[in-house]
mmCIF file of C-alpha atoms in Angstrom:
data_model
loop_
_atom_site.group_PDB
_atom_site.id
_atom_site.type_symbol
_atom_site.label_atom_id
_atom_site.label_comp_id
_atom_site.label_asym_id
_atom_site.label_seq_id
_atom_site.Cartn_x
_atom_site.Cartn_y
_atom_site.Cartn_z
ATOM 1 C CA UNK A 1 80.661 122.614 124.771
ATOM 2 C CA UNK A 2 80.891 120.791 121.258
ATOM 3 C CA UNK A 3 84.480 122.129 119.869
ATOM 4 C CA UNK A 4 85.719 120.436 123.133
ATOM 5 C CA UNK A 5 84.124 117.489 122.452
ATOM 6 C CA UNK A 6 85.399 117.217 119.128
ATOM 7 C CA UNK A 7 88.656 118.684 120.442
ATOM 8 C CA UNK A 8 89.201 115.530 122.197
ATOM 9 C CA UNK A 9 88.029 113.187 119.425
ATOM 10 C CA UNK A 10 90.958 114.975 117.247
ATOM 11 C CA UNK A 11 93.451 114.374 120.268
ATOM 12 C CA UNK A 12 92.507 111.232 121.727
ATOM 13 C CA UNK A 13 92.389 109.702 118.205
ATOM 14 C CA UNK A 14 95.909 110.788 116.987
ATOM 15 C CA UNK A 15 97.519 110.768 120.264
ATOM 16 C CA UNK A 16 96.689 107.048 120.595
ATOM 17 C CA UNK A 17 98.247 106.346 117.117
ATOM 18 C CA UNK A 18 101.505 106.121 118.958
ATOM 19 C CA UNK A 19 99.853 102.974 120.244
ATOM 20 C CA UNK A 20 98.910 101.132 116.874
ATOM 21 C CA UNK A 21 99.333 96.741 117.799
ATOM 22 C CA UNK A 22 98.376 93.880 115.536
ATOM 23 C CA UNK A 23 96.167 91.883 117.664
ATOM 24 C CA UNK A 24 95.833 88.269 117.511
ATOM 25 C CA UNK A 25 92.091 87.202 117.355
ATOM 26 C CA UNK A 26 89.423 86.127 114.835
ATOM 27 C CA UNK A 27 90.734 85.648 111.455
ATOM 28 C CA UNK A 28 88.496 88.053 108.607
ATOM 29 C CA UNK A 29 87.665 84.677 107.488
ATOM 30 C CA UNK A 30 85.954 83.911 110.965
ATOM 31 C CA UNK A 31 84.002 87.279 110.831
ATOM 32 C CA UNK A 32 82.840 87.213 107.793
ATOM 33 C CA UNK A 33 81.501 83.365 108.178
ATOM 34 C CA UNK A 34 79.750 84.811 111.149
ATOM 35 C CA UNK A 35 78.170 87.598 109.238
ATOM 36 C CA UNK A 36 76.910 84.903 106.452
ATOM 37 C CA UNK A 37 79.527 86.884 103.692
ATOM 38 C CA UNK A 38 82.361 84.814 103.034
ATOM 39 C CA UNK A 39 80.694 83.056 100.165
ATOM 40 C CA UNK A 40 79.739 86.267 98.505
ATOM 41 C CA UNK A 41 82.866 88.283 99.342
ATOM 42 C CA UNK A 42 85.290 85.134 97.849
ATOM 43 C CA UNK A 43 83.156 85.043 94.924
ATOM 44 C CA UNK A 44 83.549 88.387 94.201
ATOM 45 C CA UNK A 45 87.141 89.059 95.003
ATOM 46 C CA UNK A 46 88.862 85.602 94.225
ATOM 47 C CA UNK A 47 92.776 86.239 95.673
ATOM 48 C CA UNK A 48 95.085 86.223 92.883
ATOM 49 C CA UNK A 49 98.807 86.977 93.624
ATOM 50 C CA UNK A 50 99.766 86.200 89.663
ATOM 51 C CA UNK A 51 98.217 89.411 88.685
ATOM 52 C CA UNK A 52 101.003 92.202 88.307
ATOM 53 C CA UNK A 53 100.850 95.911 88.153
ATOM 54 C CA UNK A 54 103.077 98.643 87.227
ATOM 55 C CA UNK A 55 103.080 102.742 87.023
ATOM 56 C CA UNK A 56 100.341 104.497 84.532
ATOM 57 C CA UNK A 57 102.392 104.917 81.771
ATOM 58 C CA UNK A 58 100.970 108.414 80.979
ATOM 59 C CA UNK A 59 102.454 109.155 85.123
ATOM 60 C CA UNK A 60 105.998 110.399 85.613
ATOM 61 C CA UNK A 61 108.012 111.373 88.769
ATOM 62 C CA UNK A 62 106.878 114.844 90.358
ATOM 63 C CA UNK A 63 105.734 117.104 92.806
ATOM 64 C CA UNK A 64 101.919 117.285 94.147
ATOM 65 C CA UNK A 65 100.109 118.860 96.726
ATOM 66 C CA UNK A 66 97.252 118.327 98.611
ATOM 67 C CA UNK A 67 95.172 120.792 100.170
ATOM 68 C CA UNK A 68 94.482 119.603 104.070
ATOM 69 C CA UNK A 69 91.082 121.423 105.516
ATOM 70 C CA UNK A 70 91.565 122.254 108.931
ATOM 71 C CA UNK A 71 89.150 121.920 111.585
ATOM 72 C CA UNK A 72 89.449 124.124 114.430
ATOM 73 C CA UNK A 73 93.041 123.830 114.720
ATOM 74 C CA UNK A 74 92.430 120.468 115.562
ATOM 75 C CA UNK A 75 92.359 118.163 112.583
ATOM 76 C CA UNK A 76 93.710 118.257 109.198
ATOM 77 C CA UNK A 77 92.314 116.261 106.808
ATOM 78 C CA UNK A 78 92.296 115.763 102.581
ATOM 79 C CA UNK A 79 90.387 113.566 100.112
ATOM 80 C CA UNK A 80 91.915 111.056 98.450
ATOM 81 C CA UNK A 81 89.947 108.433 96.097
ATOM 82 C CA UNK A 82 90.350 104.471 95.936
ATOM 83 C CA UNK A 83 88.989 102.225 93.228
ATOM 84 C CA UNK A 84 88.150 102.663 89.335
ATOM 85 C CA UNK A 85 85.858 104.201 89.026
ATOM 86 C CA UNK A 86 86.801 106.439 92.262
ATOM 87 C CA UNK A 87 85.335 106.499 95.562
ATOM 88 C CA UNK A 88 86.105 109.750 97.862
ATOM 89 C CA UNK A 89 87.406 109.527 101.124
ATOM 90 C CA UNK A 90 88.556 112.260 103.693
ATOM 91 C CA UNK A 91 91.468 111.118 105.810
ATOM 92 C CA UNK A 92 94.203 112.565 107.931
ATOM 93 C CA UNK A 93 97.784 112.356 106.773
ATOM 94 C CA UNK A 94 99.528 111.008 109.835
ATOM 95 C CA UNK A 95 103.353 110.956 110.060
ATOM 96 C CA UNK A 96 102.584 108.953 113.753
ATOM 97 C CA UNK A 97 101.307 105.845 111.879
ATOM 98 C CA UNK A 98 101.625 103.569 108.623
ATOM 99 C CA UNK A 99 98.798 102.346 107.901
ATOM 100 C CA UNK A 100 95.816 103.518 104.904
ATOM 101 C CA UNK A 101 92.420 102.502 106.158
ATOM 102 C CA UNK A 102 88.933 103.763 105.528
ATOM 103 C CA UNK A 103 85.229 102.215 106.580
ATOM 104 C CA UNK A 104 84.283 99.602 104.420
ATOM 105 C CA UNK A 105 80.214 98.647 103.309
ATOM 106 C CA UNK A 106 81.500 95.078 105.261
ATOM 107 C CA UNK A 107 81.203 97.406 108.878
ATOM 108 C CA UNK A 108 77.999 97.839 110.676
ATOM 109 C CA UNK A 109 79.428 99.606 113.420
ATOM 110 C CA UNK A 110 77.394 102.924 114.124
ATOM 111 C CA UNK A 111 81.044 104.803 113.589
ATOM 112 C CA UNK A 112 80.859 103.741 109.968
ATOM 113 C CA UNK A 113 76.881 104.787 109.632
ATOM 114 C CA UNK A 114 78.031 108.406 109.000
ATOM 115 C CA UNK A 115 81.289 108.060 107.291
ATOM 116 C CA UNK A 116 82.019 107.199 103.296
ATOM 117 C CA UNK A 117 82.751 103.634 103.090
ATOM 118 C CA UNK A 118 84.107 101.587 100.144
ATOM 119 C CA UNK A 119 82.232 99.617 98.001
ATOM 120 C CA UNK A 120 84.410 96.763 96.862
ATOM 121 C CA UNK A 121 82.389 95.352 94.616
ATOM 122 C CA UNK A 122 81.869 98.445 92.945
ATOM 123 C CA UNK A 123 85.896 98.620 92.249
ATOM 124 C CA UNK A 124 86.764 96.552 88.821
ATOM 125 C CA UNK A 125 90.719 96.772 89.972
ATOM 126 C CA UNK A 126 89.834 95.783 93.697
ATOM 127 C CA UNK A 127 91.672 92.635 94.989
ATOM 128 C CA UNK A 128 91.039 90.958 98.527
ATOM 129 C CA UNK A 129 93.901 89.935 100.533
ATOM 130 C CA UNK A 130 94.307 86.918 102.654
ATOM 131 C CA UNK A 131 95.482 88.871 105.557
ATOM 132 C CA UNK A 132 93.548 91.142 108.347
ATOM 133 C CA UNK A 133 94.251 93.767 110.460
ATOM 134 C CA UNK A 134 93.424 95.243 113.875
ATOM 135 C CA UNK A 135 94.444 98.393 115.365
ATOM 136 C CA UNK A 136 93.619 98.811 118.965
ATOM 137 C CA UNK A 137 93.859 102.669 119.874
ATOM 138 C CA UNK A 138 93.417 104.147 123.716
ATOM 139 C CA UNK A 139 90.181 105.122 123.122
ATOM 140 C CA UNK A 140 88.611 102.964 120.243
ATOM 141 C CA UNK A 141 89.628 100.319 117.390
ATOM 142 C CA UNK A 142 89.392 98.585 114.274
ATOM 143 C CA UNK A 143 89.500 95.672 112.755
ATOM 144 C CA UNK A 144 89.085 94.883 109.075
ATOM 145 C CA UNK A 145 90.656 92.703 105.889
ATOM 146 C CA UNK A 146 93.944 94.189 104.007
ATOM 147 C CA UNK A 147 92.421 94.602 100.004
ATOM 148 C CA UNK A 148 94.485 96.292 97.096
ATOM 149 C CA UNK A 149 93.438 98.755 94.501
ATOM 150 C CA UNK A 150 94.291 101.989 92.797
ATOM 151 C CA UNK A 151 94.433 104.984 95.161
ATOM 152 C CA UNK A 152 94.748 108.726 93.877
ATOM 153 C CA UNK A 153 96.374 111.061 96.618
ATOM 154 C CA UNK A 154 96.215 114.614 95.208
ATOM 155 C CA UNK A 155 97.041 114.147 91.121
ATOM 156 C CA UNK A 156 99.417 110.863 91.816
ATOM 157 C CA UNK A 157 97.869 107.567 91.155
ATOM 158 C CA UNK A 158 99.347 104.809 92.933
ATOM 159 C CA UNK A 159 98.409 101.502 91.680
ATOM 160 C CA UNK A 160 97.996 97.692 93.824
ATOM 161 C CA UNK A 161 98.017 100.003 96.992
ATOM 162 C CA UNK A 162 97.534 97.507 100.193
ATOM 163 C CA UNK A 163 95.040 99.173 102.377
ATOM 164 C CA UNK A 164 92.704 98.504 105.447
ATOM 165 C CA UNK A 165 88.802 97.730 104.864
ATOM 166 C CA UNK A 166 87.266 98.510 108.439
ATOM 167 C CA UNK A 167 84.743 95.497 109.202
ATOM 168 C CA UNK A 168 84.601 96.505 112.950
ATOM 169 C CA UNK A 169 85.051 100.013 114.454
ATOM 170 C CA UNK A 170 83.478 99.450 118.275
ATOM 171 C CA UNK A 171 82.662 102.258 120.491
ATOM 172 C CA UNK A 172 81.509 105.967 119.591
ATOM 173 C CA UNK A 173 85.263 107.025 119.270
ATOM 174 C CA UNK A 174 85.417 107.200 115.670
ATOM 175 C CA UNK A 175 81.672 108.003 115.462
ATOM 176 C CA UNK A 176 82.101 111.730 116.355
ATOM 177 C CA UNK A 177 85.590 111.478 114.112
ATOM 178 C CA UNK A 178 85.473 114.616 111.338
ATOM 179 C CA UNK A 179 87.475 112.395 109.059
ATOM 180 C CA UNK A 180 86.869 108.641 107.549
ATOM 181 C CA UNK A 181 90.222 107.162 107.709
ATOM 182 C CA UNK A 182 93.749 107.446 108.291
ATOM 183 C CA UNK A 183 96.465 107.591 105.693
ATOM 184 C CA UNK A 184 99.926 106.580 107.897
ATOM 185 C CA UNK A 185 102.895 108.169 106.408
ATOM 186 C CA UNK A 186 105.875 107.068 109.093
ATOM 187 C CA UNK A 187 108.283 104.361 108.194
ATOM 188 C CA UNK A 188 107.008 101.103 107.131
ATOM 189 C CA UNK A 189 108.278 98.824 109.608
ATOM 190 C CA UNK A 190 105.774 100.280 112.359
ATOM 191 C CA UNK A 191 103.110 99.426 109.806
ATOM 192 C CA UNK A 192 100.178 97.166 111.257
ATOM 193 C CA UNK A 193 100.104 93.601 109.413
ATOM 194 C CA UNK A 194 103.278 94.502 107.203
ATOM 195 C CA UNK A 195 101.180 96.525 104.872
ATOM 196 C CA UNK A 196 103.060 98.683 102.397
ATOM 197 C CA UNK A 197 102.828 102.316 102.905
ATOM 198 C CA UNK A 198 101.225 104.593 100.839
ATOM 199 C CA UNK A 199 104.555 106.805 100.619
ATOM 200 C CA UNK A 200 106.700 103.787 100.315
ATOM 201 C CA UNK A 201 104.550 102.911 96.692
ATOM 202 C CA UNK A 202 105.051 106.128 95.439
ATOM 203 C CA UNK A 203 108.682 106.187 96.066
ATOM 204 C CA UNK A 204 108.489 102.431 94.544
ATOM 205 C CA UNK A 205 106.586 103.444 91.665
ATOM 206 C CA UNK A 206 109.080 106.411 90.779
ATOM 207 C CA UNK A 207 105.903 109.008 91.035
ATOM 208 C CA UNK A 208 107.350 111.825 93.270
ATOM 209 C CA UNK A 209 110.658 113.900 92.129
ATOM 210 C CA UNK A 210 112.154 113.539 95.522
ATOM 211 C CA UNK A 211 111.695 110.966 98.584
ATOM 212 C CA UNK A 212 110.067 113.434 100.796
ATOM 213 C CA UNK A 213 106.861 115.242 101.761
ATOM 214 C CA UNK A 214 106.288 118.532 103.492
ATOM 215 C CA UNK A 215 103.594 120.017 105.807
ATOM 216 C CA UNK A 216 102.456 123.446 105.763
ATOM 217 C CA UNK A 217 99.086 123.719 108.600
ATOM 218 C CA UNK A 218 97.701 126.903 108.777
ATOM 219 C CA UNK A 219 96.300 128.145 112.362
ATOM 220 C CA UNK A 220 93.964 131.068 113.591
ATOM 221 C CA UNK A 221 90.626 128.621 114.017
ATOM 222 C CA UNK A 222 90.536 127.046 110.647
ATOM 223 C CA UNK A 223 92.567 129.479 108.175
ATOM 224 C CA UNK A 224 92.454 128.045 104.942
ATOM 225 C CA UNK A 225 95.390 127.063 102.888
ATOM 226 C CA UNK A 226 96.746 124.192 104.919
ATOM 227 C CA UNK A 227 98.428 121.583 102.736
ATOM 228 C CA UNK A 228 100.710 118.595 102.051
ATOM 229 C CA UNK A 229 103.212 118.282 99.193
ATOM 230 C CA UNK A 230 104.629 115.115 97.767
ATOM 231 C CA UNK A 231 107.791 114.847 96.422
ATOM 232 C CA UNK A 232 109.048 118.406 97.194
ATOM 233 C CA UNK A 233 108.528 121.661 99.477
ATOM 234 C CA UNK A 234 106.750 124.489 99.026
ATOM 235 C CA UNK A 235 108.709 127.771 99.233
ATOM 236 C CA UNK A 236 106.176 130.199 99.347
ATOM 237 C CA UNK A 237 105.489 128.386 102.962
ATOM 238 C CA UNK A 238 108.135 128.935 104.701
ATOM 239 C CA UNK A 239 110.979 131.568 105.341
ATOM 240 C CA UNK A 240 114.990 131.499 106.261
ATOM 241 C CA UNK A 241 117.086 128.291 105.901
ATOM 242 C CA UNK A 242 115.972 125.054 106.225
ATOM 243 C CA UNK A 243 117.431 123.172 109.446
ATOM 244 C CA UNK A 244 117.896 119.595 109.072
ATOM 245 C CA UNK A 245 117.789 117.245 111.834
ATOM 246 C CA UNK A 246 118.442 113.440 111.758
ATOM 247 C CA UNK A 247 116.142 110.874 112.401
ATOM 248 C CA UNK A 248 117.286 108.807 115.648
ATOM 249 C CA UNK A 249 115.003 106.101 115.233
ATOM 250 C CA UNK A 250 113.378 104.973 111.975
ATOM 251 C CA UNK A 251 109.554 104.037 112.555
ATOM 252 C CA UNK A 252 107.828 107.199 113.781
ATOM 253 C CA UNK A 253 109.670 110.611 112.523
ATOM 254 C CA UNK A 254 111.842 110.496 115.491
ATOM 255 C CA UNK A 255 114.359 113.374 116.555
ATOM 256 C CA UNK A 256 116.383 114.647 119.360
ATOM 257 C CA UNK A 257 115.402 117.170 121.585
ATOM 258 C CA UNK A 258 118.069 119.361 123.941
ATOM 259 C CA UNK A 259 116.234 121.167 126.006
ATOM 260 C CA UNK A 260 112.427 122.965 126.614
ATOM 261 C CA UNK A 261 112.598 126.625 128.009
ATOM 262 C CA UNK A 262 111.117 129.191 129.457
ATOM 263 C CA UNK A 263 112.353 133.062 130.090
ATOM 264 C CA UNK A 264 116.019 131.186 128.643
ATOM 265 C CA UNK A 265 115.251 128.941 132.072
ATOM 266 C CA UNK A 266 115.556 124.902 130.917
ATOM 267 C CA UNK A 267 112.122 123.962 132.147
ATOM 268 C CA UNK A 268 111.958 120.286 130.699
ATOM 269 C CA UNK A 269 113.886 117.681 128.843
ATOM 270 C CA UNK A 270 117.104 118.965 130.690
ATOM 271 C CA UNK A 271 119.030 115.627 129.803
ATOM 272 C CA UNK A 272 117.721 115.551 126.449
ATOM 273 C CA UNK A 273 114.910 113.479 125.013
ATOM 274 C CA UNK A 274 113.244 112.071 122.100
ATOM 275 C CA UNK A 275 110.550 113.349 120.093
ATOM 276 C CA UNK A 276 108.120 112.635 117.814
ATOM 277 C CA UNK A 277 107.020 114.969 114.858
ATOM 278 C CA UNK A 278 103.536 113.860 114.186
ATOM 279 C CA UNK A 279 101.047 115.996 111.980
ATOM 280 C CA UNK A 280 98.404 113.858 113.653
ATOM 281 C CA UNK A 281 98.536 114.787 117.065
ATOM 282 C CA UNK A 282 96.712 118.156 117.496
ATOM 283 C CA UNK A 283 99.002 119.279 120.487
ATOM 284 C CA UNK A 284 102.520 119.201 122.421
ATOM 285 C CA UNK A 285 102.379 115.961 124.629
ATOM 286 C CA UNK A 286 105.162 115.335 126.904
ATOM 287 C CA UNK A 287 105.876 113.528 130.350
ATOM 288 C CA UNK A 288 103.405 114.861 133.309
ATOM 289 C CA UNK A 289 106.312 116.656 135.364
ATOM 290 C CA UNK A 290 107.282 118.499 132.653
ATOM 291 C CA UNK A 291 104.113 119.552 131.143
ATOM 292 C CA UNK A 292 102.905 120.373 134.563
ATOM 293 C CA UNK A 293 105.468 122.849 134.927
ATOM 294 C CA UNK A 294 104.796 124.529 131.523
ATOM 295 C CA UNK A 295 101.315 124.692 132.169
ATOM 296 C CA UNK A 296 102.259 126.611 135.795
ATOM 297 C CA UNK A 297 104.596 129.000 134.413
ATOM 298 C CA UNK A 298 102.494 129.979 131.499
ATOM 299 C CA UNK A 299 99.837 130.265 133.777
ATOM 300 C CA UNK A 300 97.637 127.499 132.694
ATOM 301 C CA UNK A 301 94.603 125.246 135.169
ATOM 302 C CA UNK A 302 92.824 122.483 134.982
ATOM 303 C CA UNK A 303 89.269 122.828 134.492
ATOM 304 C CA UNK A 304 87.944 121.011 132.023
ATOM 305 C CA UNK A 305 88.884 117.111 131.909
ATOM 306 C CA UNK A 306 92.711 116.813 130.334
ATOM 307 C CA UNK A 307 92.233 120.384 128.724
ATOM 308 C CA UNK A 308 93.995 123.019 130.489
ATOM 309 C CA UNK A 309 92.911 126.410 130.801
ATOM 310 C CA UNK A 310 94.058 129.880 130.263
ATOM 311 C CA UNK A 311 92.667 133.254 130.278
ATOM 312 C CA UNK A 312 92.511 134.364 127.201
ATOM 313 C CA UNK A 313 93.285 138.087 128.294
ATOM 314 C CA UNK A 314 96.638 137.107 129.700
ATOM 315 C CA UNK A 315 98.120 136.284 125.956
ATOM 316 C CA UNK A 316 100.210 139.438 125.637
ATOM 317 C CA UNK A 317 102.176 138.450 129.388
ATOM 318 C CA UNK A 318 102.551 134.943 128.597
ATOM 319 C CA UNK A 319 106.172 134.059 127.661
ATOM 320 C CA UNK A 320 107.455 132.078 124.824
ATOM 321 C CA UNK A 321 108.145 128.226 125.205
ATOM 322 C CA UNK A 322 111.432 127.501 123.472
ATOM 323 C CA UNK A 323 112.531 123.279 121.879
ATOM 324 C CA UNK A 324 116.391 123.785 121.426
ATOM 325 C CA UNK A 325 117.013 121.246 118.462
ATOM 326 C CA UNK A 326 120.175 120.123 117.189
ATOM 327 C CA UNK A 327 121.647 123.505 118.442
ATOM 328 C CA UNK A 328 118.995 125.692 117.032
ATOM 329 C CA UNK A 329 116.082 127.413 119.140
ATOM 330 C CA UNK A 330 112.497 126.794 117.871
ATOM 331 C CA UNK A 331 110.507 129.516 120.193
ATOM 332 C CA UNK A 332 106.686 129.272 120.401
ATOM 333 C CA UNK A 333 105.021 132.299 120.949
ATOM 334 C CA UNK A 334 101.536 132.306 123.152
ATOM 335 C CA UNK A 335 99.497 132.890 119.932
ATOM 336 C CA UNK A 336 100.855 129.397 118.637
ATOM 337 C CA UNK A 337 100.450 127.247 121.528
ATOM 338 C CA UNK A 338 97.159 128.578 122.921
ATOM 339 C CA UNK A 339 94.087 127.818 120.964
ATOM 340 C CA UNK A 340 91.673 130.128 120.934
ATOM 341 C CA UNK A 341 87.991 129.254 120.481
ATOM 342 C CA UNK A 342 84.548 131.495 120.284
ATOM 343 C CA UNK A 343 81.420 129.391 120.992
ATOM 344 C CA UNK A 344 77.896 131.097 121.161
ATOM 345 C CA UNK A 345 79.739 134.719 121.323
ATOM 346 C CA UNK A 346 81.782 133.257 124.592
ATOM 347 C CA UNK A 347 85.888 132.878 124.220
ATOM 348 C CA UNK A 348 87.677 130.361 125.942
ATOM 349 C CA UNK A 349 91.253 129.930 125.335
ATOM 350 C CA UNK A 350 93.090 126.315 126.283
ATOM 351 C CA UNK A 351 96.683 125.445 126.866
ATOM 352 C CA UNK A 352 97.965 123.605 123.366
ATOM 353 C CA UNK A 353 100.124 121.186 125.860
ATOM 354 C CA UNK A 354 99.126 118.330 127.356
ATOM 355 C CA UNK A 355 100.340 114.976 129.046
ATOM 356 C CA UNK A 356 100.442 111.492 128.650
ATOM 357 C CA UNK A 357 102.494 108.577 129.620
ATOM 358 C CA UNK A 358 104.064 107.483 126.578
ATOM 359 C CA UNK A 359 107.023 105.584 127.155
ATOM 360 C CA UNK A 360 108.931 103.338 130.064
ATOM 361 C CA UNK A 361 112.041 103.884 128.117
ATOM 362 C CA UNK A 362 112.710 107.241 127.703
ATOM 363 C CA UNK A 363 111.556 111.198 128.435
ATOM 364 C CA UNK A 364 109.687 110.837 125.202
ATOM 365 C CA UNK A 365 107.476 113.731 123.864
ATOM 366 C CA UNK A 366 105.051 114.513 120.622
ATOM 367 C CA UNK A 367 105.385 117.853 118.621
ATOM 368 C CA UNK A 368 102.118 117.769 117.242
ATOM 369 C CA UNK A 369 100.147 120.532 115.078
ATOM 370 C CA UNK A 370 100.467 123.407 117.306
ATOM 371 C CA UNK A 371 104.608 123.014 116.872
ATOM 372 C CA UNK A 372 103.968 121.938 113.044
ATOM 373 C CA UNK A 373 101.843 125.146 112.413
ATOM 374 C CA UNK A 374 104.504 127.321 113.921
ATOM 375 C CA UNK A 375 107.552 125.533 111.974
ATOM 376 C CA UNK A 376 106.808 124.229 108.037
ATOM 377 C CA UNK A 377 108.275 120.708 108.594
ATOM 378 C CA UNK A 378 109.443 118.128 105.753
ATOM 379 C CA UNK A 379 110.042 114.299 105.734
ATOM 380 C CA UNK A 380 113.007 113.260 103.759
ATOM 381 C CA UNK A 381 112.685 109.539 103.596
ATOM 382 C CA UNK A 382 116.108 109.852 101.012
ATOM 383 C CA UNK A 383 118.638 110.863 103.948
ATOM 384 C CA UNK A 384 116.450 109.974 106.835
ATOM 385 C CA UNK A 385 116.049 113.818 108.243
ATOM 386 C CA UNK A 386 113.592 116.177 109.291
ATOM 387 C CA UNK A 387 113.847 119.528 107.877
ATOM 388 C CA UNK A 388 112.071 122.614 109.891
ATOM 389 C CA UNK A 389 112.141 126.025 108.812
ATOM 390 C CA UNK A 390 109.730 129.294 109.950
ATOM 391 C CA UNK A 391 106.657 128.951 108.376
ATOM 392 C CA UNK A 392 105.323 131.977 106.493
#
């Protein structure tokens, strides 16, 4: 089934962004030399740290919204541009990682062949770096060079933004992705190769009114209207009060969860646990024991790989799953945590919960798009907290 294949692509990519590492290996110089590209690259893009960049005179601090495409409630991606004249790319705006990278003309991998590729020589403002980046995912990887150029997100121009240009994306993992690259929105201390994040540059160049961004993710199998807002919030996309939760560790957007309950009974996270609020993860991910208990109580069965199937006819009778965070209950109805799909006229339903071994140190959960779709999520770098409100 095609949608299931694409579901695995989106889910596996975003889950594995948790494991971003810098890997020592061949330098970019070595890779370019092997491919006979080094001399041409250096001629076109001389490294120069003396060039000074500043904010465009016509720009000021403001709030900007970026529309997101909802692909089957599994991936949310928007369009950015890089360079002058601008070259367009679709990217996942991912709070579970910190690097911006896109495919480039220096990439000969199959995964780059069917995606937009950045052409450095076509941009008058591109500068190469003397650093390289290597990011390893659970089922794929990318290696590349870091460069600098103007990046436009919505109506915001960020000058001299550091980003990765992939040179290698081995395997078929990224080939099937519905997007070109990743724009990370986590904290800068987990950025591979120490690259400056996009949002840190937005703040440094005073391009946003407030040091925060917020996500509204539609559900209902691809409904329109999803967006990320930079510099503030959109009051039209939530109801009631915003509840603020302190970040417990600045890296990912990590918070404390007190418990997970079904029908008023604690079924997981009984002694409290840490959770990452992650727009780049499709599902809610947790430790095996807790997730297995939830799957059993909601009536899910393991029938297709790691995807737990549920009987679509049982939705009206399925229980709410409630996360208690900072003293507030956040219930998820079955319509929120069950993914409903119709393929060639045949309806199928899968659980929005999945298990994964994420840490040996703690009981770690990921509150992905299943959770964020139900609760408008605000990420406040100014006071290091996450805001949650019922999505409207």
